[in-house]
Tab-separated table of N, CA and C in Angstrom:
chain	number	residue	atom	x	y	z
E	1	GLN	N	121.461	98.215	95.239
E	1	GLN	CA	120.015	98.541	95.384
E	1	GLN	C	119.155	97.993	94.232
E	2	VAL	N	118.242	97.358	94.555
E	2	VAL	CA	117.321	96.804	93.395
E	2	VAL	C	116.102	97.689	93.403
E	3	GLN	N	115.576	97.920	92.040
E	3	GLN	CA	114.502	98.693	91.868
E	3	GLN	C	113.622	97.833	90.866
E	4	LEU	N	112.377	97.810	91.211
E	4	LEU	CA	111.325	97.297	90.432
E	4	LEU	C	110.597	98.505	89.569
E	5	VAL	N	110.406	98.239	88.359
E	5	VAL	CA	109.867	99.257	87.386
E	5	VAL	C	108.514	98.676	86.879
E	6	GLU	N	107.512	99.155	86.804
E	6	GLU	CA	106.275	98.619	86.329
E	6	GLU	C	105.961	99.622	85.163
E	7	SER	N	105.035	98.973	84.417
E	7	SER	CA	104.382	99.862	83.296
E	7	SER	C	103.121	98.984	82.886
E	8	GLY	N	102.252	99.847	82.117
E	8	GLY	CA	101.109	99.157	81.240
E	8	GLY	C	99.842	99.407	81.826
E	9	GLY	N	99.729	99.731	83.031
E	9	GLY	CA	98.221	100.062	83.575
E	9	GLY	C	97.492	101.148	82.659
E	10	GLY	N	96.299	101.177	83.321
E	10	GLY	CA	95.431	102.211	82.288
E	10	GLY	C	94.034	101.937	82.492
E	11	LEU	N	93.275	102.674	81.714
E	11	LEU	CA	91.736	102.512	81.797
E	11	LEU	C	91.503	101.711	80.640
E	12	VAL	N	90.530	100.842	80.916
E	12	VAL	CA	89.898	99.698	79.985
E	12	VAL	C	88.476	99.521	80.215
E	13	GLN	N	87.756	99.209	79.032
E	13	GLN	CA	86.347	98.931	79.401
E	13	GLN	C	86.291	97.276	79.796
E	14	PRO	N	85.033	96.960	80.327
E	14	PRO	CA	84.895	95.444	80.801
E	14	PRO	C	85.150	94.641	79.478
E	15	GLY	N	85.711	93.493	79.614
E	15	GLY	CA	86.129	92.709	78.472
E	15	GLY	C	87.255	92.989	77.738
E	16	GLY	N	87.857	94.190	78.050
E	16	GLY	CA	89.078	94.388	77.400
E	16	GLY	C	90.349	93.643	78.055
E	17	SER	N	91.388	94.183	77.585
E	17	SER	CA	92.655	93.549	77.884
E	17	SER	C	93.788	94.616	78.413
E	18	LEU	N	94.818	94.118	79.034
E	18	LEU	CA	95.893	94.899	79.497
E	18	LEU	C	97.093	94.274	79.653
E	19	ARG	N	98.231	94.564	79.470
E	19	ARG	CA	99.436	93.739	79.613
E	19	ARG	C	100.127	94.775	80.621
E	20	LEU	N	100.582	94.141	81.842
E	20	LEU	CA	101.585	94.574	82.691
E	20	LEU	C	102.968	94.069	82.696
E	21	SER	N	104.053	95.091	82.810
E	21	SER	CA	105.371	94.764	82.817
E	21	SER	C	105.994	95.180	83.936
E	22	CYS	N	107.175	94.180	84.553
E	22	CYS	CA	107.894	94.553	85.470
E	22	CYS	C	109.250	94.259	85.240
E	23	THR	N	110.212	95.105	85.548
E	23	THR	CA	111.802	94.857	85.359
E	23	THR	C	112.547	95.078	86.356
E	24	ALA	N	113.391	94.518	86.929
E	24	ALA	CA	114.220	94.597	87.940
E	24	ALA	C	115.673	95.197	87.595
E	25	SER	N	115.890	96.137	88.139
E	25	SER	CA	117.475	96.682	88.017
E	25	SER	C	118.132	96.979	89.156
E	26	GLY	N	119.450	96.708	88.948
E	26	GLY	CA	120.376	96.700	90.106
E	26	GLY	C	121.196	95.774	90.252
E	27	SER	N	121.910	95.451	91.364
E	27	SER	CA	122.576	94.278	91.768
E	27	SER	C	121.790	93.158	92.145
E	28	ILE	N	121.556	92.194	91.120
E	28	ILE	CA	120.794	91.083	91.338
E	28	ILE	C	121.537	89.795	90.681
E	29	SER	N	121.429	88.765	91.384
E	29	SER	CA	122.248	87.654	90.879
E	29	SER	C	120.961	86.918	89.916
E	30	SER	N	119.930	86.433	90.691
E	30	SER	CA	118.958	85.892	89.832
E	30	SER	C	117.687	85.858	90.744
E	31	ILE	N	116.675	85.817	90.101
E	31	ILE	CA	115.239	85.956	90.932
E	31	ILE	C	114.751	84.769	91.287
E	32	ASN	N	114.231	84.411	92.418
E	32	ASN	CA	113.575	83.075	92.549
E	32	ASN	C	112.010	83.242	92.600
E	33	ILE	N	111.491	84.019	93.198
E	33	ILE	CA	109.937	84.348	93.136
E	33	ILE	C	109.835	85.585	92.487
E	34	MET	N	108.688	85.290	91.720
E	34	MET	CA	108.013	86.580	91.063
E	34	MET	C	106.657	86.562	91.202
E	35	GLY	N	105.870	87.778	91.214
E	35	GLY	CA	104.533	87.765	91.394
E	35	GLY	C	103.789	88.978	91.473
E	36	TRP	N	102.543	89.031	91.348
E	36	TRP	CA	101.573	90.276	91.044
E	36	TRP	C	100.559	90.136	92.180
E	37	TYR	N	100.471	91.485	92.840
E	37	TYR	CA	99.388	91.625	93.601
E	37	TYR	C	98.482	92.785	93.305
E	38	ARG	N	97.346	92.925	93.986
E	38	ARG	CA	96.812	93.960	93.741
E	38	ARG	C	96.049	94.578	95.046
E	39	GLN	N	95.772	95.856	95.159
E	39	GLN	CA	94.930	96.307	96.282
E	39	GLN	C	93.943	97.319	95.758
E	40	ALA	N	92.628	96.938	96.025
E	40	ALA	CA	91.606	97.777	95.663
E	40	ALA	C	91.501	98.687	96.816
E	41	PRO	N	90.659	99.723	96.577
E	41	PRO	CA	90.337	100.877	97.607
E	41	PRO	C	89.486	100.262	98.652
E	42	GLY	N	90.006	100.148	99.923
E	42	GLY	CA	89.502	99.809	101.342
E	42	GLY	C	89.464	98.447	101.254
E	43	LYS	N	90.326	97.647	100.673
E	43	LYS	CA	90.696	96.227	100.811
E	43	LYS	C	92.133	95.890	100.980
E	44	GLN	N	92.312	94.782	101.550
E	44	GLN	CA	93.672	94.342	101.622
E	44	GLN	C	94.377	94.001	100.333
E	45	ARG	N	95.631	94.092	100.402
E	45	ARG	CA	96.284	93.702	99.234
E	45	ARG	C	96.454	92.302	99.076
E	46	GLU	N	95.882	91.826	97.616
E	46	GLU	CA	95.860	90.206	97.531
E	46	GLU	C	96.825	89.829	96.744
E	47	LEU	N	97.117	88.586	96.512
E	47	LEU	CA	97.841	87.745	95.668
E	47	LEU	C	97.269	87.475	94.272
E	48	VAL	N	97.739	88.005	93.179
E	48	VAL	CA	96.897	87.711	91.758
E	48	VAL	C	97.526	86.611	91.114
E	49	ALA	N	98.857	86.568	90.886
E	49	ALA	CA	99.507	85.376	90.335
E	49	ALA	C	101.047	85.269	90.875
E	50	THR	N	101.607	84.177	90.810
E	50	THR	CA	102.883	83.971	91.302
E	50	THR	C	103.771	82.702	90.398
E	51	ILE	N	105.028	82.986	90.457
E	51	ILE	CA	105.580	82.032	89.750
E	51	ILE	C	107.009	81.802	90.634
E	52	THR	N	107.360	80.393	90.853
E	52	THR	CA	108.597	79.982	91.172
E	52	THR	C	109.298	78.754	90.344
E	53	GLY	N	109.972	79.012	89.501
E	53	GLY	CA	110.264	77.986	88.535
E	53	GLY	C	109.408	78.095	87.223
E	54	GLY	N	108.904	77.091	86.667
E	54	GLY	CA	108.409	77.172	85.444
E	54	GLY	C	106.592	77.408	85.424
E	55	THR	N	106.030	76.935	86.601
E	55	THR	CA	104.576	77.106	86.642
E	55	THR	C	103.813	77.988	87.443
E	56	PRO	N	103.204	78.971	86.610
E	56	PRO	CA	102.452	80.013	87.489
E	56	PRO	C	101.252	79.394	88.444
E	57	LYS	N	101.149	80.215	89.502
E	57	LYS	CA	99.865	79.717	90.219
E	57	LYS	C	99.079	81.117	90.111
E	58	TYR	N	97.699	80.837	90.103
E	58	TYR	CA	96.635	82.233	90.100
E	58	TYR	C	95.803	81.887	91.198
E	59	ALA	N	95.273	83.519	91.433
E	59	ALA	CA	93.884	83.307	92.262
E	59	ALA	C	92.856	82.817	91.601
E	60	ASP	N	91.855	82.237	92.245
E	60	ASP	CA	90.657	81.614	91.741
E	60	ASP	C	90.110	82.593	90.734
E	61	SER	N	89.983	83.924	91.445
E	61	SER	CA	89.269	84.999	90.688
E	61	SER	C	89.885	85.568	89.259
E	62	VAL	N	91.105	85.063	89.045
E	62	VAL	CA	91.692	85.412	87.629
E	62	VAL	C	91.985	84.350	86.746
E	63	LYS	N	91.978	83.029	87.327
E	63	LYS	CA	92.220	82.075	86.504
E	63	LYS	C	91.490	81.946	85.012
E	64	GLY	N	92.249	81.703	84.159
E	64	GLY	CA	91.403	81.500	82.840
E	64	GLY	C	91.534	82.911	82.139
E	65	ARG	N	91.858	84.003	82.790
E	65	ARG	CA	91.816	85.393	82.229
E	65	ARG	C	93.243	85.875	82.204
E	66	PHE	N	93.981	85.631	83.246
E	66	PHE	CA	95.317	86.213	83.509
E	66	PHE	C	96.536	85.434	83.117
E	67	THR	N	97.456	85.664	82.452
E	67	THR	CA	98.666	84.914	82.275
E	67	THR	C	100.001	85.396	82.643
E	68	LEU	N	100.729	84.899	83.540
E	68	LEU	CA	101.949	85.462	84.045
E	68	LEU	C	103.012	84.724	83.174
E	69	SER	N	104.000	85.638	82.797
E	69	SER	CA	105.138	85.180	82.051
E	69	SER	C	106.435	85.742	82.716
E	70	ARG	N	107.447	84.796	82.616
E	70	ARG	CA	108.826	85.487	83.160
E	70	ARG	C	109.853	85.217	82.153
E	71	ASP	N	110.941	86.302	82.182
E	71	ASP	CA	111.931	86.114	81.479
E	71	ASP	C	113.200	86.278	82.243
E	72	ASN	N	113.852	85.149	82.564
E	72	ASN	CA	114.820	85.258	83.531
E	72	ASN	C	116.188	85.829	82.981
E	73	ASN	N	116.490	85.867	81.850
E	73	ASN	CA	117.553	86.431	81.292
E	73	ASN	C	117.469	88.165	81.444
E	74	LYS	N	116.080	88.754	81.547
E	74	LYS	CA	116.158	90.167	81.620
E	74	LYS	C	115.595	90.174	82.971
E	75	ASN	N	115.474	89.386	84.071
E	75	ASN	CA	114.996	89.644	85.254
E	75	ASN	C	113.392	90.389	85.190
E	76	ALA	N	112.696	90.030	84.551
E	76	ALA	CA	111.515	90.512	84.156
E	76	ALA	C	110.305	89.652	84.124
E	77	MET	N	109.152	90.138	84.000
E	77	MET	CA	107.891	89.512	84.121
E	77	MET	C	106.778	90.298	83.577
E	78	SER	N	105.808	89.765	83.088
E	78	SER	CA	104.684	90.331	82.500
E	78	SER	C	103.327	89.558	83.041
E	79	LEU	N	102.338	90.386	82.814
E	79	LEU	CA	100.910	89.853	83.325
E	79	LEU	C	99.913	90.160	82.110
E	80	GLN	N	99.556	89.302	81.393
E	80	GLN	CA	98.504	89.532	80.469
E	80	GLN	C	97.059	89.456	80.874
E	81	MET	N	96.328	90.371	80.914
E	81	MET	CA	95.056	90.465	81.570
E	81	MET	C	93.965	90.683	80.465
E	82	ASN	N	93.264	89.475	80.461
E	82	ASN	CA	92.100	89.627	79.379
E	82	ASN	C	90.695	89.361	79.985
E	83	SER	N	89.702	89.542	79.190
E	83	SER	CA	88.446	89.708	79.808
E	83	SER	C	88.217	90.454	81.034
E	84	LEU	N	88.531	91.716	81.081
E	84	LEU	CA	88.804	92.482	82.581
E	84	LEU	C	87.564	92.723	83.054
E	85	LYS	N	87.126	92.728	84.084
E	85	LYS	CA	85.982	92.952	84.819
E	85	LYS	C	86.021	94.243	85.692
E	86	PRO	N	84.981	94.880	86.046
E	86	PRO	CA	85.204	96.183	87.245
E	86	PRO	C	85.697	95.572	88.320
E	87	GLU	N	85.412	94.501	88.634
E	87	GLU	CA	86.064	94.032	89.984
E	87	GLU	C	87.789	93.847	89.971
E	88	ASP	N	88.168	93.926	88.891
E	88	ASP	CA	89.607	93.915	88.658
E	88	ASP	C	90.279	95.097	88.777
E	89	THR	N	89.510	96.075	89.016
E	89	THR	CA	89.979	97.566	89.331
E	89	THR	C	90.753	97.499	90.572
E	90	ALA	N	92.129	98.211	90.493
E	90	ALA	CA	93.094	98.064	91.776
E	90	ALA	C	94.260	98.640	91.162
E	91	VAL	N	95.176	98.840	92.324
E	91	VAL	CA	96.729	99.076	92.136
E	91	VAL	C	97.307	97.984	91.945
E	92	TYR	N	97.946	97.486	90.992
E	92	TYR	CA	98.826	96.205	90.822
E	92	TYR	C	100.112	96.763	91.144
E	93	TYR	N	100.560	95.631	92.072
E	93	TYR	CA	102.071	95.681	92.463
E	93	TYR	C	102.724	94.542	91.988
E	94	CYS	N	104.011	94.439	91.324
E	94	CYS	CA	104.945	93.339	91.286
E	94	CYS	C	105.799	93.155	92.459
E	95	ARG	N	106.479	91.858	92.634
E	95	ARG	CA	106.995	91.599	93.814
E	95	ARG	C	108.015	90.540	93.404
E	96	MET	N	109.281	90.634	93.763
E	96	MET	CA	110.257	89.745	93.511
E	96	MET	C	111.157	89.330	94.733
E	97	VAL	N	111.641	88.178	94.749
E	97	VAL	CA	112.525	87.646	95.786
E	97	VAL	C	113.892	87.086	95.093
E	98	VAL	N	115.043	87.419	95.556
E	98	VAL	CA	116.072	87.008	94.828
E	98	VAL	C	116.330	85.877	95.495
E	99	PHE	N	117.115	84.844	94.881
E	99	PHE	CA	117.588	83.477	95.254
E	99	PHE	C	118.518	83.835	96.501
E	100	GLY	N	118.288	82.907	97.596
E	100	GLY	CA	119.113	82.986	98.755
E	100	GLY	C	118.642	84.047	99.668
E	101	THR	N	117.626	84.776	99.550
E	101	THR	CA	117.071	85.966	100.551
E	101	THR	C	115.754	85.535	100.674
E	102	SER	N	115.248	86.343	101.791
E	102	SER	CA	113.909	86.152	101.905
E	102	SER	C	112.999	87.478	101.959
E	103	ASP	N	113.581	88.636	101.799
E	103	ASP	CA	113.314	90.016	101.613
E	103	ASP	C	112.864	90.248	100.194
E	104	PRO	N	111.467	90.806	100.145
E	104	PRO	CA	110.924	91.023	98.935
E	104	PRO	C	111.161	92.403	98.315
E	105	TYR	N	111.392	92.668	97.099
E	105	TYR	CA	111.132	93.777	96.461
E	105	TYR	C	109.936	94.239	95.903
E	106	TRP	N	109.315	95.424	95.957
E	106	TRP	CA	108.298	95.751	95.376
E	106	TRP	C	108.287	96.897	94.480
E	107	GLY	N	107.425	96.997	93.374
E	107	GLY	CA	107.211	97.713	92.551
E	107	GLY	C	106.485	99.003	93.069
E	108	GLN	N	106.599	100.052	92.297
E	108	GLN	CA	105.750	101.508	92.740
E	108	GLN	C	104.162	101.322	92.794
E	109	GLY	N	103.716	100.279	91.796
E	109	GLY	CA	102.371	100.261	91.838
E	109	GLY	C	101.838	100.949	90.469
E	110	THR	N	100.796	100.103	89.840
E	110	THR	CA	100.229	100.752	88.476
E	110	THR	C	98.969	100.483	88.428
E	111	GLN	N	98.082	101.830	88.229
E	111	GLN	CA	96.539	101.677	88.478
E	111	GLN	C	96.015	100.988	87.249
E	112	VAL	N	95.112	100.180	87.615
E	112	VAL	CA	94.447	99.501	86.377
E	112	VAL	C	92.726	99.858	86.634
E	113	THR	N	92.119	100.415	85.677
E	113	THR	CA	90.727	100.655	86.064
E	113	THR	C	89.970	100.325	84.963
E	114	VAL	N	88.975	99.464	85.420
E	114	VAL	CA	88.192	98.657	84.362
E	114	VAL	C	86.782	99.374	84.559
E	115	SER	N	86.279	100.135	83.663
E	115	SER	CA	85.034	100.742	83.459
E	115	SER	C	84.571	101.361	82.198
E	116	SER	N	83.250	101.230	82.226
E	116	SER	CA	82.640	101.733	81.051
E	116	SER	C	82.406	103.086	80.962
């Protein structure tokens, strides 16, 4: 059984920074795709950033502000979020897909609130 554990959410003022982390545990060979999604109240879940191999891809709304990093040795990734805006407020979920499979694993979600 694979579990993804997230940490790092919280309350921050506009312009502030937060760092989210996600670590996979369980019977894992290696991770192919890693990514972060978010869901704001009343909205659909949307892709924030994803990485397959070495180059991350970002949603236009977070380009230049968010940085996705992965640590293959630890089956972990992080999302550094800078210059946060109120519209970044959402529950953030990490997602991973193991090599040779197509079914994703999801984290439990962590709340990020950007407010003064």
